[in-house]
mmCIF file of C-alpha atoms in Angstrom:
data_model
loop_
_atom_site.group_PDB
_atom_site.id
_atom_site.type_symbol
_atom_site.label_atom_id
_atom_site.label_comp_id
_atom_site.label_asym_id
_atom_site.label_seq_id
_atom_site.Cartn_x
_atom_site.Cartn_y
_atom_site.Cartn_z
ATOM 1 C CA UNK A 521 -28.408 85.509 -25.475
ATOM 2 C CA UNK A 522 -30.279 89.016 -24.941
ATOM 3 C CA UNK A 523 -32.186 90.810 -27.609
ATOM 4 C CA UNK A 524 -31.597 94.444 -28.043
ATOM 5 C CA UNK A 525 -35.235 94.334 -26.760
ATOM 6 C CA UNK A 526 -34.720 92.603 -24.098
ATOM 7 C CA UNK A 527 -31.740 94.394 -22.678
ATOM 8 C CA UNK A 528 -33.448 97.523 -23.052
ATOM 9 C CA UNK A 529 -36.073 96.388 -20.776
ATOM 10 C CA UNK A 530 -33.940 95.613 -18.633
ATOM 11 C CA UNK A 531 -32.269 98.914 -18.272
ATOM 12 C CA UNK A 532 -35.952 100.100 -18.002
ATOM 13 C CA UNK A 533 -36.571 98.023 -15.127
ATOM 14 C CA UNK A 534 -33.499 98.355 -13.313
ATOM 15 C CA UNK A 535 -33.527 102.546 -13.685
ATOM 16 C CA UNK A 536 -37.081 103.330 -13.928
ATOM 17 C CA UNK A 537 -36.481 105.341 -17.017
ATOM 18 C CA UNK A 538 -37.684 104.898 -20.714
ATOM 19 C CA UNK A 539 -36.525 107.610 -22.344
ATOM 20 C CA UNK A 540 -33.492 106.519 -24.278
ATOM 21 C CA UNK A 541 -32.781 109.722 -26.121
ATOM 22 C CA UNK A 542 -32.369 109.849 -30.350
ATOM 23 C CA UNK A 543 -32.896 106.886 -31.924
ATOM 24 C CA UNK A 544 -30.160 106.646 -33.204
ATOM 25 C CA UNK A 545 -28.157 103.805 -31.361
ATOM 26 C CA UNK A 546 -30.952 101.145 -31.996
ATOM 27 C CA UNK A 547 -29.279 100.297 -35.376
ATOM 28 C CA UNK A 548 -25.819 99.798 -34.038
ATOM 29 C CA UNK A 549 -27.480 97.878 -30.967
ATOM 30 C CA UNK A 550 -29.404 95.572 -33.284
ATOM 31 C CA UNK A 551 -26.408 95.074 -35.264
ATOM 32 C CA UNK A 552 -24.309 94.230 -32.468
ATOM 33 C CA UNK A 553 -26.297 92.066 -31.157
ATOM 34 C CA UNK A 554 -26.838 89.964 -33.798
ATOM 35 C CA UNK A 555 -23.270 89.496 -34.147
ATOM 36 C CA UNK A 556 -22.520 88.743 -30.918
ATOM 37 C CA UNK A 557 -25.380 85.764 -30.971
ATOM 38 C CA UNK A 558 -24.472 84.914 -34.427
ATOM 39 C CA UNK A 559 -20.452 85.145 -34.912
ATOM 40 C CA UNK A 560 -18.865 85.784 -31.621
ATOM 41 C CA UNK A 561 -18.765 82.502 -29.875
ATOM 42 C CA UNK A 562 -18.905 83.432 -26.439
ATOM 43 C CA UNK A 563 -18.117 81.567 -23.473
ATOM 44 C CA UNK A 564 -19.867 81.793 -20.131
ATOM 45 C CA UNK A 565 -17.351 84.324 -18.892
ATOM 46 C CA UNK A 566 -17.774 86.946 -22.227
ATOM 47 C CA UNK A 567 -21.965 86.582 -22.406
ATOM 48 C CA UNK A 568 -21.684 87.361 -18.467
ATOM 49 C CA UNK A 569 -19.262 90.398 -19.008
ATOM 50 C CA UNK A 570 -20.743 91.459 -22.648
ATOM 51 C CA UNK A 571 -23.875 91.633 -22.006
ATOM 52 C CA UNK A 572 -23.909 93.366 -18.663
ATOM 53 C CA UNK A 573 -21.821 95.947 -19.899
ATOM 54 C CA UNK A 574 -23.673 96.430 -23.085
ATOM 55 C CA UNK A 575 -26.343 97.064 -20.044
ATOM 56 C CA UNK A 576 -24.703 99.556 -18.683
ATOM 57 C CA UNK A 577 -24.261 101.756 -21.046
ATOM 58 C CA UNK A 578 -28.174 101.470 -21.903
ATOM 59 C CA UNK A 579 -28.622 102.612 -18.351
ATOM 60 C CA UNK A 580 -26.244 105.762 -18.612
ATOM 61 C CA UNK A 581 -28.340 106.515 -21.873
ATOM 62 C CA UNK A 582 -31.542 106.930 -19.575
ATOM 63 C CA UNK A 583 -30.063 108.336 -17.349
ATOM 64 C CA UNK A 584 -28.346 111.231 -19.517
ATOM 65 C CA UNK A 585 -31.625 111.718 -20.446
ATOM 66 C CA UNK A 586 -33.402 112.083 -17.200
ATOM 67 C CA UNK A 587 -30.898 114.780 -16.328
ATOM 68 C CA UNK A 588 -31.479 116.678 -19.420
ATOM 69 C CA UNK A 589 -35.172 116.321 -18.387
ATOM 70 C CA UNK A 590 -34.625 118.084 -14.728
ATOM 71 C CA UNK A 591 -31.727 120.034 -15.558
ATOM 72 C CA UNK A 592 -32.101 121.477 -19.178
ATOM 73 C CA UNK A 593 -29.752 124.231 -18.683
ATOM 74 C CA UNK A 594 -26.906 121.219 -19.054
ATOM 75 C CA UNK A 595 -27.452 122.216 -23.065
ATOM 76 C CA UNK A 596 -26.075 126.050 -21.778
ATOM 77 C CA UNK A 597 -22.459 124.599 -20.927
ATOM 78 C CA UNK A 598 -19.835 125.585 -23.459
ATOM 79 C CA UNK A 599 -17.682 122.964 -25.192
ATOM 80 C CA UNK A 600 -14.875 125.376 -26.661
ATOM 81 C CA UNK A 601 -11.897 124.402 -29.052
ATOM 82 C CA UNK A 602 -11.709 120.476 -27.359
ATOM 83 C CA UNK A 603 -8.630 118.743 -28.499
ATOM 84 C CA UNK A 604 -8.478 115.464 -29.577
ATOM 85 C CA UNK A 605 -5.962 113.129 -29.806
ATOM 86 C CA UNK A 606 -5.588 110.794 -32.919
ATOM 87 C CA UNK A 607 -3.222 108.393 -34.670
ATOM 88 C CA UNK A 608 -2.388 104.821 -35.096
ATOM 89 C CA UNK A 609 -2.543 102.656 -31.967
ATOM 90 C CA UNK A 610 0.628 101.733 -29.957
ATOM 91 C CA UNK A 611 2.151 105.278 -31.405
ATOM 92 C CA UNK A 612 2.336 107.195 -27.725
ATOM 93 C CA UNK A 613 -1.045 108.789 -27.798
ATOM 94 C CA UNK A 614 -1.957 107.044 -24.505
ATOM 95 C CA UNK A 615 1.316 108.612 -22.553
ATOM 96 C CA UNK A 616 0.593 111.901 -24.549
ATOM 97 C CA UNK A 617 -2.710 111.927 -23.064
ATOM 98 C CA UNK A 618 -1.496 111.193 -19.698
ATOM 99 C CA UNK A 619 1.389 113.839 -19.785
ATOM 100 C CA UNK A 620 -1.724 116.741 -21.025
ATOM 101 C CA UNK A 621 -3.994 115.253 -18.000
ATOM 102 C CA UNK A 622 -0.943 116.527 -15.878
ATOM 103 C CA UNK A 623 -2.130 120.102 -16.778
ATOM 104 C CA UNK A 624 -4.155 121.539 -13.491
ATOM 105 C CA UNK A 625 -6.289 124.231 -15.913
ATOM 106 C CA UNK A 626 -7.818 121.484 -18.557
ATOM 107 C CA UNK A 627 -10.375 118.573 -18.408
ATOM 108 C CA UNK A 628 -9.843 115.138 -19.406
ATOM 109 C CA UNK A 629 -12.201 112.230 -19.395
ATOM 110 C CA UNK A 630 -11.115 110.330 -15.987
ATOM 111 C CA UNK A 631 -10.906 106.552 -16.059
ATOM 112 C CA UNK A 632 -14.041 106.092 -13.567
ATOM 113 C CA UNK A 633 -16.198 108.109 -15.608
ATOM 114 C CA UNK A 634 -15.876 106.922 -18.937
ATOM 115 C CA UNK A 635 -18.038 104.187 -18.665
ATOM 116 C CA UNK A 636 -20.858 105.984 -15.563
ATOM 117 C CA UNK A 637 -20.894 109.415 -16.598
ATOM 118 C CA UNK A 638 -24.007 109.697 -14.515
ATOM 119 C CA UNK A 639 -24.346 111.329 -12.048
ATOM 120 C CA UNK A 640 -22.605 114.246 -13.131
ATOM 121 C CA UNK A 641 -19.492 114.465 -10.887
ATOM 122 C CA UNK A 642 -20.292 118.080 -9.559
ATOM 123 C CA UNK A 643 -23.058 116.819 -7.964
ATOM 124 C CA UNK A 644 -21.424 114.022 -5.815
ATOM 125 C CA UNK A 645 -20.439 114.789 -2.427
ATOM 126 C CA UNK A 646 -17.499 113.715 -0.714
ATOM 127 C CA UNK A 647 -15.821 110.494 -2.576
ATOM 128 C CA UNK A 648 -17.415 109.754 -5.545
ATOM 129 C CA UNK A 649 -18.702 105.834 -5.120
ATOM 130 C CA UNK A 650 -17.956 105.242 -8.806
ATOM 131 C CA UNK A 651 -13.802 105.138 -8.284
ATOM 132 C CA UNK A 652 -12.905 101.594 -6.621
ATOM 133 C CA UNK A 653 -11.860 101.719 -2.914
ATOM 134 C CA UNK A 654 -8.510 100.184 -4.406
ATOM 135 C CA UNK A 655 -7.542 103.228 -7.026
ATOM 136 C CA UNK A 656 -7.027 101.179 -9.418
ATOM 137 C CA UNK A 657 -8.338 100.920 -12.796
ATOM 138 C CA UNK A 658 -9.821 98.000 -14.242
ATOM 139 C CA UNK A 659 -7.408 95.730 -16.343
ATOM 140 C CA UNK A 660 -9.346 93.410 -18.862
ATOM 141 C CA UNK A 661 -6.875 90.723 -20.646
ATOM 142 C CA UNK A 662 -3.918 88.796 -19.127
ATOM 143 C CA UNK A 663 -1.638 92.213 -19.200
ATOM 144 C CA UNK A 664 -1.576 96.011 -19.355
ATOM 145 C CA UNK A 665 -0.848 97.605 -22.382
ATOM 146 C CA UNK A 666 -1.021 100.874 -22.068
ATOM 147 C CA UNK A 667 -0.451 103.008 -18.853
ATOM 148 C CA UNK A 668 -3.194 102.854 -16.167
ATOM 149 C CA UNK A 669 -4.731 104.829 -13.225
ATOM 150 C CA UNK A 670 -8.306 105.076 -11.935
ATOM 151 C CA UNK A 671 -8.187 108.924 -12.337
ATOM 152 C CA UNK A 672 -6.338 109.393 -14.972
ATOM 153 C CA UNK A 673 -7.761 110.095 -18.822
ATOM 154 C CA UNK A 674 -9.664 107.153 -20.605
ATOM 155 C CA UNK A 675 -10.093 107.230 -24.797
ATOM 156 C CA UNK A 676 -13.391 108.198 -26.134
ATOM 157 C CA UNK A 677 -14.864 104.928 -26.963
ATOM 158 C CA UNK A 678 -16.824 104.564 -23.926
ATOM 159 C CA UNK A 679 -19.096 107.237 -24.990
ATOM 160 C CA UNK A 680 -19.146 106.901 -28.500
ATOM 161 C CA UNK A 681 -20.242 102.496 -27.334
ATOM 162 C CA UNK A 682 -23.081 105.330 -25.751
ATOM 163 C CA UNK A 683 -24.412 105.123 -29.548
ATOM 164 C CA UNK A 684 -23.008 101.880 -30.501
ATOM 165 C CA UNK A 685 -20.643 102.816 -32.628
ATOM 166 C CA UNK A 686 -17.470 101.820 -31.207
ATOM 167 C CA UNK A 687 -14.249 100.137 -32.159
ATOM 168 C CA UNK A 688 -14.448 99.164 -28.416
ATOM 169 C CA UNK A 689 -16.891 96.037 -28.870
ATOM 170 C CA UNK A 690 -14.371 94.396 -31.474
ATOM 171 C CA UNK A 691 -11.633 94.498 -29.197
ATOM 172 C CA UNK A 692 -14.023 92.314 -26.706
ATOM 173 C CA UNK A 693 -15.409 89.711 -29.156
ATOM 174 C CA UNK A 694 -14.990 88.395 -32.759
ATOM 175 C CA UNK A 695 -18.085 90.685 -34.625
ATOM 176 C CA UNK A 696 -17.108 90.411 -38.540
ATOM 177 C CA UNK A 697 -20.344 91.942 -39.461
ATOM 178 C CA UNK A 698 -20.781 94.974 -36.816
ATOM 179 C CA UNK A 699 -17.062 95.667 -37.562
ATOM 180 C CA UNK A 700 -17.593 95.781 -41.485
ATOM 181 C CA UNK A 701 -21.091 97.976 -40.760
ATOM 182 C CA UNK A 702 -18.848 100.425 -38.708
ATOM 183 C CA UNK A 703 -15.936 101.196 -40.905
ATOM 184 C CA UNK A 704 -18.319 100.840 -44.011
ATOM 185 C CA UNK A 705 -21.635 102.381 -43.022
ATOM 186 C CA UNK A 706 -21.904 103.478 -39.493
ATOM 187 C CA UNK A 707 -23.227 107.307 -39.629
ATOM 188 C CA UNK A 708 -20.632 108.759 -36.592
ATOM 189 C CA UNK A 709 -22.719 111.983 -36.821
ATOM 190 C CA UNK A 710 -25.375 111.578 -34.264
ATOM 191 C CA UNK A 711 -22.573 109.398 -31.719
ATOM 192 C CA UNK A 712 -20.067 113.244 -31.949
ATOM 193 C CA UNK A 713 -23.573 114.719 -31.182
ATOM 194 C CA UNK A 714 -24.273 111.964 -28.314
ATOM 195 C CA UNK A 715 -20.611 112.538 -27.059
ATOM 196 C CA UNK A 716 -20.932 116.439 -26.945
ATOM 197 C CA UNK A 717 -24.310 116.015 -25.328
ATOM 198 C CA UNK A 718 -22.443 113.560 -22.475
ATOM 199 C CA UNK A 719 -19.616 116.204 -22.234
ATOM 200 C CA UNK A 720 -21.363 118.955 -21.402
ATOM 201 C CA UNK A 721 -22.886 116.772 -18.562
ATOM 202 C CA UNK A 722 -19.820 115.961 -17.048
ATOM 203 C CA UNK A 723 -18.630 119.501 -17.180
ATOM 204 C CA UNK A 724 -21.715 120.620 -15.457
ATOM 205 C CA UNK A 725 -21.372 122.549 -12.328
ATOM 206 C CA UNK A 726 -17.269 122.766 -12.600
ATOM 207 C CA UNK A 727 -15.110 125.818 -13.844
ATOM 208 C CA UNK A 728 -14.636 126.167 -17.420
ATOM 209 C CA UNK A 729 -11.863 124.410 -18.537
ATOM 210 C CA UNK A 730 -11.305 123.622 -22.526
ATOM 211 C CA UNK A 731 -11.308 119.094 -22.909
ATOM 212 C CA UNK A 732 -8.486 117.504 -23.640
ATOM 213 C CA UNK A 733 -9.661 113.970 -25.762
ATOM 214 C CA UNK A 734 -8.589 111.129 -27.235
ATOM 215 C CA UNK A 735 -8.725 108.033 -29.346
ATOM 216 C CA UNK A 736 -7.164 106.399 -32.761
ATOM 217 C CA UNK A 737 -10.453 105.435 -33.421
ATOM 218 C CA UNK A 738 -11.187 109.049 -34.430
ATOM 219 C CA UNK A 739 -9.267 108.736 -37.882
ATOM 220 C CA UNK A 740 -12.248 106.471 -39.241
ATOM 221 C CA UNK A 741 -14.793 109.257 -38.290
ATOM 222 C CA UNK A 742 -13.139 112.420 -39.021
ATOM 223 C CA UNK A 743 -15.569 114.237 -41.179
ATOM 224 C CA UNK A 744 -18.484 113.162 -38.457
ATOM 225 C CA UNK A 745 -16.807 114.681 -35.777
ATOM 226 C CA UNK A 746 -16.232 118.196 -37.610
ATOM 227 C CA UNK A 747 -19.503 118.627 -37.845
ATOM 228 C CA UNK A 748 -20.482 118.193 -34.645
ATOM 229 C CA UNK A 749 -16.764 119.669 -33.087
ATOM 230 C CA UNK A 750 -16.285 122.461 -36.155
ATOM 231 C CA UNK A 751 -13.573 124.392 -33.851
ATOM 232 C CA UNK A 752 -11.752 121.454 -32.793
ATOM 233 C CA UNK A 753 -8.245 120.687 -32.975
ATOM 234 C CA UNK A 754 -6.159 117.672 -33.432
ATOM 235 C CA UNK A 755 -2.542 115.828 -32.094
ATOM 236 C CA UNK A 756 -1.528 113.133 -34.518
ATOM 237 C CA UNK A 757 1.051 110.726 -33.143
ATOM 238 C CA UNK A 758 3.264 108.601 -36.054
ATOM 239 C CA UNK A 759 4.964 105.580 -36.136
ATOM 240 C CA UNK A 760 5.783 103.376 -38.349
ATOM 241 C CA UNK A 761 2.432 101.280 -39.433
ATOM 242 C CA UNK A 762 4.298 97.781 -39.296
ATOM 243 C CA UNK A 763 5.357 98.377 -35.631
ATOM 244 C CA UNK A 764 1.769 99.088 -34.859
ATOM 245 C CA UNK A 765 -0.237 96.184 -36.463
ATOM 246 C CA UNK A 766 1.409 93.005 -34.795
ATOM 247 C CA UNK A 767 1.360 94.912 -31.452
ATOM 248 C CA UNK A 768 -2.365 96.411 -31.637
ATOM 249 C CA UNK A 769 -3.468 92.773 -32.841
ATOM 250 C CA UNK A 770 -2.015 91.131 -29.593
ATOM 251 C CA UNK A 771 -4.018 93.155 -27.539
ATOM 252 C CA UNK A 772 -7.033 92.320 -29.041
ATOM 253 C CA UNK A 773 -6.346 88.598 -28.863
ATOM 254 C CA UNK A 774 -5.178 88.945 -25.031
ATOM 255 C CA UNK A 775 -8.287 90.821 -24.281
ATOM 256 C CA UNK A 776 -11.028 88.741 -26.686
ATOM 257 C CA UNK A 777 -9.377 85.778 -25.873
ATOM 258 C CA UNK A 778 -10.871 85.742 -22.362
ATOM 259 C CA UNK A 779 -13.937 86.135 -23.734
ATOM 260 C CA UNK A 780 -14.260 82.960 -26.409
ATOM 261 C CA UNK A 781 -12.437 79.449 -26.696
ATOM 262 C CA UNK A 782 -12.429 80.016 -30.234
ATOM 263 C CA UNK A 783 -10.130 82.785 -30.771
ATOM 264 C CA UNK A 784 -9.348 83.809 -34.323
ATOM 265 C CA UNK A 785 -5.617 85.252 -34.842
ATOM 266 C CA UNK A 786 -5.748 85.864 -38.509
ATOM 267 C CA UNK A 787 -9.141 87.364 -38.106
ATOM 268 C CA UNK A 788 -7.788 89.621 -35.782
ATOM 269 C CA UNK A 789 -4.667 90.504 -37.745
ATOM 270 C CA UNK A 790 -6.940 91.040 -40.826
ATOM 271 C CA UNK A 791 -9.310 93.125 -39.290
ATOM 272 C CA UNK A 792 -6.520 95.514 -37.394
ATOM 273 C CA UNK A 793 -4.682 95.747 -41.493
ATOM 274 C CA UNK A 794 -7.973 96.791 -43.087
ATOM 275 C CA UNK A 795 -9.238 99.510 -40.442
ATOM 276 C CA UNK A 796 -6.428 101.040 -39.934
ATOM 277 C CA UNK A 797 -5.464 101.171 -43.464
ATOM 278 C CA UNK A 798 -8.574 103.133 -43.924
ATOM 279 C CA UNK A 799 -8.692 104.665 -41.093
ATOM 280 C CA UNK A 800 -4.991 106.480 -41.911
ATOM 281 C CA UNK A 801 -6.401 106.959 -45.624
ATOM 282 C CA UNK A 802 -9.205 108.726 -43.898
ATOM 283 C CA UNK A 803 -7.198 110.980 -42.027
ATOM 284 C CA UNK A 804 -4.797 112.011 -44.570
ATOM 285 C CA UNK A 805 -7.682 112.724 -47.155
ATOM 286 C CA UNK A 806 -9.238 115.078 -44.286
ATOM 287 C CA UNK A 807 -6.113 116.541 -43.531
ATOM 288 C CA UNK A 808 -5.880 117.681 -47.642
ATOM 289 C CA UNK A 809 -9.159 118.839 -47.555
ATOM 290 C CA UNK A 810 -8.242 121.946 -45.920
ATOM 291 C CA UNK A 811 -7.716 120.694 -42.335
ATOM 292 C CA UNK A 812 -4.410 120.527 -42.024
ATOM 293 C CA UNK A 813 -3.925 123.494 -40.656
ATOM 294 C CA UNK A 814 -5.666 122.510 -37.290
ATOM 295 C CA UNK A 815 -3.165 118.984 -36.727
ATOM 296 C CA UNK A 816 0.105 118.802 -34.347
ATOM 297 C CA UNK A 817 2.134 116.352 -35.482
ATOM 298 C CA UNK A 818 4.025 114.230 -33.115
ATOM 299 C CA UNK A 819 6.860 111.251 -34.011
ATOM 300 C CA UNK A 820 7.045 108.060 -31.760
ATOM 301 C CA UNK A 821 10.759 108.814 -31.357
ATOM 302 C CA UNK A 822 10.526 112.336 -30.767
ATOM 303 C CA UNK A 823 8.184 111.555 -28.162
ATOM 304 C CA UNK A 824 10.448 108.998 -26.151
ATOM 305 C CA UNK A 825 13.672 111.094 -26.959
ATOM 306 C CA UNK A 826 12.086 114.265 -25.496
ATOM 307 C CA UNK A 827 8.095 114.173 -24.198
ATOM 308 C CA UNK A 828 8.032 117.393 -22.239
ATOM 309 C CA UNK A 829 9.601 119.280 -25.272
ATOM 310 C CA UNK A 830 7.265 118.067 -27.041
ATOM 311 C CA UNK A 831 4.609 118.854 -25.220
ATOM 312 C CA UNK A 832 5.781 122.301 -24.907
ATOM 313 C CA UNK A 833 5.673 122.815 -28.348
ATOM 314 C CA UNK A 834 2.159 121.655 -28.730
ATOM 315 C CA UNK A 835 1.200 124.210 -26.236
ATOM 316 C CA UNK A 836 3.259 126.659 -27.836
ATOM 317 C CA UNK A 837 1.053 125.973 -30.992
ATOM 318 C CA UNK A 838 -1.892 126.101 -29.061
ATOM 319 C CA UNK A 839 -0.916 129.649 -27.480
ATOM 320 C CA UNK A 840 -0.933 128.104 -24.547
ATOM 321 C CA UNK A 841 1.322 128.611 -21.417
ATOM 322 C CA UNK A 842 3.215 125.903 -19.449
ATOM 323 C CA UNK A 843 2.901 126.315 -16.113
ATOM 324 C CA UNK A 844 5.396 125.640 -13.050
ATOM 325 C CA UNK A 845 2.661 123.187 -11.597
ATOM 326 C CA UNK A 846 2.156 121.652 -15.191
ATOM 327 C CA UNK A 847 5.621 120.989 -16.038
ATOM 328 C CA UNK A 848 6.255 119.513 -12.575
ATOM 329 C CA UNK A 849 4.032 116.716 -13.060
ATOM 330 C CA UNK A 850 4.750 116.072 -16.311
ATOM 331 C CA UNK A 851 8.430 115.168 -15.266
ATOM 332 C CA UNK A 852 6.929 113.148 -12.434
ATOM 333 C CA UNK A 853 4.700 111.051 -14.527
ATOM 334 C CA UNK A 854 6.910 110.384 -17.035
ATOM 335 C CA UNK A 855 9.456 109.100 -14.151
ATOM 336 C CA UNK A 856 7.208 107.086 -12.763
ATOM 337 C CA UNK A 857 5.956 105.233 -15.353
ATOM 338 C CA UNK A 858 8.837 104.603 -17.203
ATOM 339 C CA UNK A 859 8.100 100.891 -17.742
ATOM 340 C CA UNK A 860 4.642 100.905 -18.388
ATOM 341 C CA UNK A 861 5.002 102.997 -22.054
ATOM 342 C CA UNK A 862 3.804 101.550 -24.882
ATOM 343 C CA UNK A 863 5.635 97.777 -24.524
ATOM 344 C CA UNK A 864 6.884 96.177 -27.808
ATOM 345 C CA UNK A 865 4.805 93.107 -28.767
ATOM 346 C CA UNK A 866 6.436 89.877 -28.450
ATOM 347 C CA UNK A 867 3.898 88.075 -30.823
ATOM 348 C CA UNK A 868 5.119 86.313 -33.732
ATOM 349 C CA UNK A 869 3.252 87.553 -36.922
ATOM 350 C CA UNK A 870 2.635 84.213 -38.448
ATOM 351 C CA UNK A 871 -0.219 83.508 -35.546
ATOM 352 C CA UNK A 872 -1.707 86.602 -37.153
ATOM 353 C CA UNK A 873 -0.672 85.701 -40.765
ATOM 354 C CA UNK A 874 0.642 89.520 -40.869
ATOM 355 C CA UNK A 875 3.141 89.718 -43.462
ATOM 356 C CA UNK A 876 4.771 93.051 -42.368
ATOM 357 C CA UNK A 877 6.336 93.874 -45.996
ATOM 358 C CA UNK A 878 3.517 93.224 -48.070
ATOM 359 C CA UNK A 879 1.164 95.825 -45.994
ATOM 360 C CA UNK A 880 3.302 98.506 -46.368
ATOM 361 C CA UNK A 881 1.626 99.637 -49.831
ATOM 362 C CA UNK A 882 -1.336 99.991 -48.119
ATOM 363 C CA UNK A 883 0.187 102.734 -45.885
ATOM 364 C CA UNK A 884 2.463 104.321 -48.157
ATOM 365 C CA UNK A 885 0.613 107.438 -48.829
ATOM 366 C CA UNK A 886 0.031 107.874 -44.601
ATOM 367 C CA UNK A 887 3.859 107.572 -44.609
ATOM 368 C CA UNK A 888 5.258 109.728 -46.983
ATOM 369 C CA UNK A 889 2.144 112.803 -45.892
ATOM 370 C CA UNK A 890 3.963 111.728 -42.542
ATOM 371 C CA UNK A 891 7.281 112.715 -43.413
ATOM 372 C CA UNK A 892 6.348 116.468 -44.550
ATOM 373 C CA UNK A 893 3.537 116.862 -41.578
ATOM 374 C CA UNK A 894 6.956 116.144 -38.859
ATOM 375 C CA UNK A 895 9.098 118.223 -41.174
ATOM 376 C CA UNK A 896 7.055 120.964 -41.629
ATOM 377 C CA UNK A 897 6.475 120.886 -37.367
ATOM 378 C CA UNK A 898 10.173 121.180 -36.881
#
């Protein structure tokens, strides 16, 4: 198993780069990798796949870097007003975020440049070698579980892994001690700043156009990313917490599960319970700070009853027009993926040791804010 010095040198050798930026991903790096050698339990197939991708995104970091070096005016690009998705997993943010991506006047992160940001896309000609000949996005696990397509938007935690600090690395391997360090610890300050920096590369060279983001993982971090993102603005989708935590649980299990023979159900129901229970504490306590006042609230079954109303009135909130173009693919995406929306969990909560009932107390307050933030939206 690599050391974080080891796979650095490595992405030193492969790029021909040493300038890794701020310091500050080494402690999430050394952190990580510790847990992986000491607690994950990896088989052949999750060191190959872990470790090379923890590889990658050392690479991207030097090369970020190197085109800051030769192109400083990247710093000059605006990042105005982004708007980031937030909320529980399995609540409709993905399909949200697909339905805004529909919108020909605002940028996303695409799929295929989540994880390579570099080169910055304006600078590729012709097809850009980084999107698979096949179009299709890579599936990791036995299943989708959320909606899929090479260029359409990917969550945030791709970039923010750029600092390692991601709930992404959890999801691939059982990491008690990183995951306790990032929901009790982790400084999400410097990985905003890292994102920002990263976003500003991507938008290089191409029209203005104000981001669209997105990611539950946000709600752990929310204070970080104001400071770094004062004028941003947030969609929360709701549902109810106990059809979340069984569901969100499964997926980590199908997708860690490849990765160890060892696989840890309760583990993985008791670490979904505990950060989202903060992470919804989080949000609501930022939200009463003075926040609210920048959060869209959407409900799960207002979303499935009626998605492009709904989007409609998040733009109308924004004071933002709905185009012809706009609304046209909206209807078309939402047709054609009618199956692929947010599928129900058919896991049986006793693998997980998830008692549904007895978690609800540690949601209640997230619930009943819930109840006046969709009110007060109608």
């Amino acid at each position: 198993m690599a050391s974080p010095a080891e796979l650095m040198a490595s992405a030193v050798e492969r790029t021909g780069r040493d300038d890794f930026g701020d310091d500050s991903f080494r402690e999430g790096l050394e952190i990580l990798a510790k847990a992986l050698r000491d607690e994950a339990r990896l088989n052949d197939r999750g060191e190959g796949f872990i470790y090379a991708w923890i590889g990658v995104h050392l690479c991207q970091r030097l090369q970020v870097e190197d085109w800051y070096r030769r192109h400083p005016e990247i710093e000059d690009v605006a990042i105005t007003a982004p708007l980031f998705g937030l909320g529980l997993p399995r609540t409709g943010s993905t399909a949200l975020s697909f339905l805004l991506a529909q919108d020909p006047h605002v940028r996303y992160l695409r799929s295929w440049e989540s994880s390579e940001p570099c080169p910055p896309p304006s600078t590729v000609a012709g097809e850009d070698p980084r999107i698979p000949p096949e179009q299709r996005a890579l599936m990791v696990g036995t299943r989708h579980h959320v909606p899929t397509d090479i260029h359409g938007p990917m969550e945030c935690l791709d970039l923010m892994a750029l600092d390692f600090k991601s709930q992404i690395f959890q999801a691939f391997a059982q990491i008690p001690t990183y995951s306790e360090w990032l929901v009790d610890k982790a400084d999400f300050t410097p990985t905003y700043a890292y994102q920002r920096r990263v976003l500003k590369l991507l938008a290089w060279g191409e029209p203005t156009r104000p981001w669209r983001l997105k990611s539950p993982a946000h709600m752990l971090a929310l204070d970080h990313l104001d400071r770094v993102f004062p004028d941003a603005r947030f969609v929360m989708t709701h549902r109810d917490p106990t059809d979340v935590l069984l569901s969100v649980a499964d997926v980590y299990a199908d997708i860690a599960g490849g990765f160890t023979d060892h696989l840890d159900r309760r583990y993985l129901g008791e670490l979904n319970v505990g950060h989202w229970s903060v992470g919804v504490d989080r949000a609501v306590k930022f939200r009463d700070s003075g926040a609210d006042h920048r959060f869209f609230d959407i409900d799960f079954r207002a979303m499935l009853a009626d998605p492009i109303g709904e989007v409609r009135r998040l733009y109308a909130w924004l004071g933002e027009p709905v185009g012809d173009e706009f609304d046209a693919g909206m209807r078309r995406w939402w047709a054609e993926n009618a199956e692929k929306r947010e599928p129900h969990s058919h896991a049986d909560p006793e693998e997980f040791a998830l008692d549904l009932e007895a978690i609800r107390p540690l949601f209640a307050s997230y619930v009943d804010h819930t109840r006046r933030w969709i009110t007060q939206e109608r």
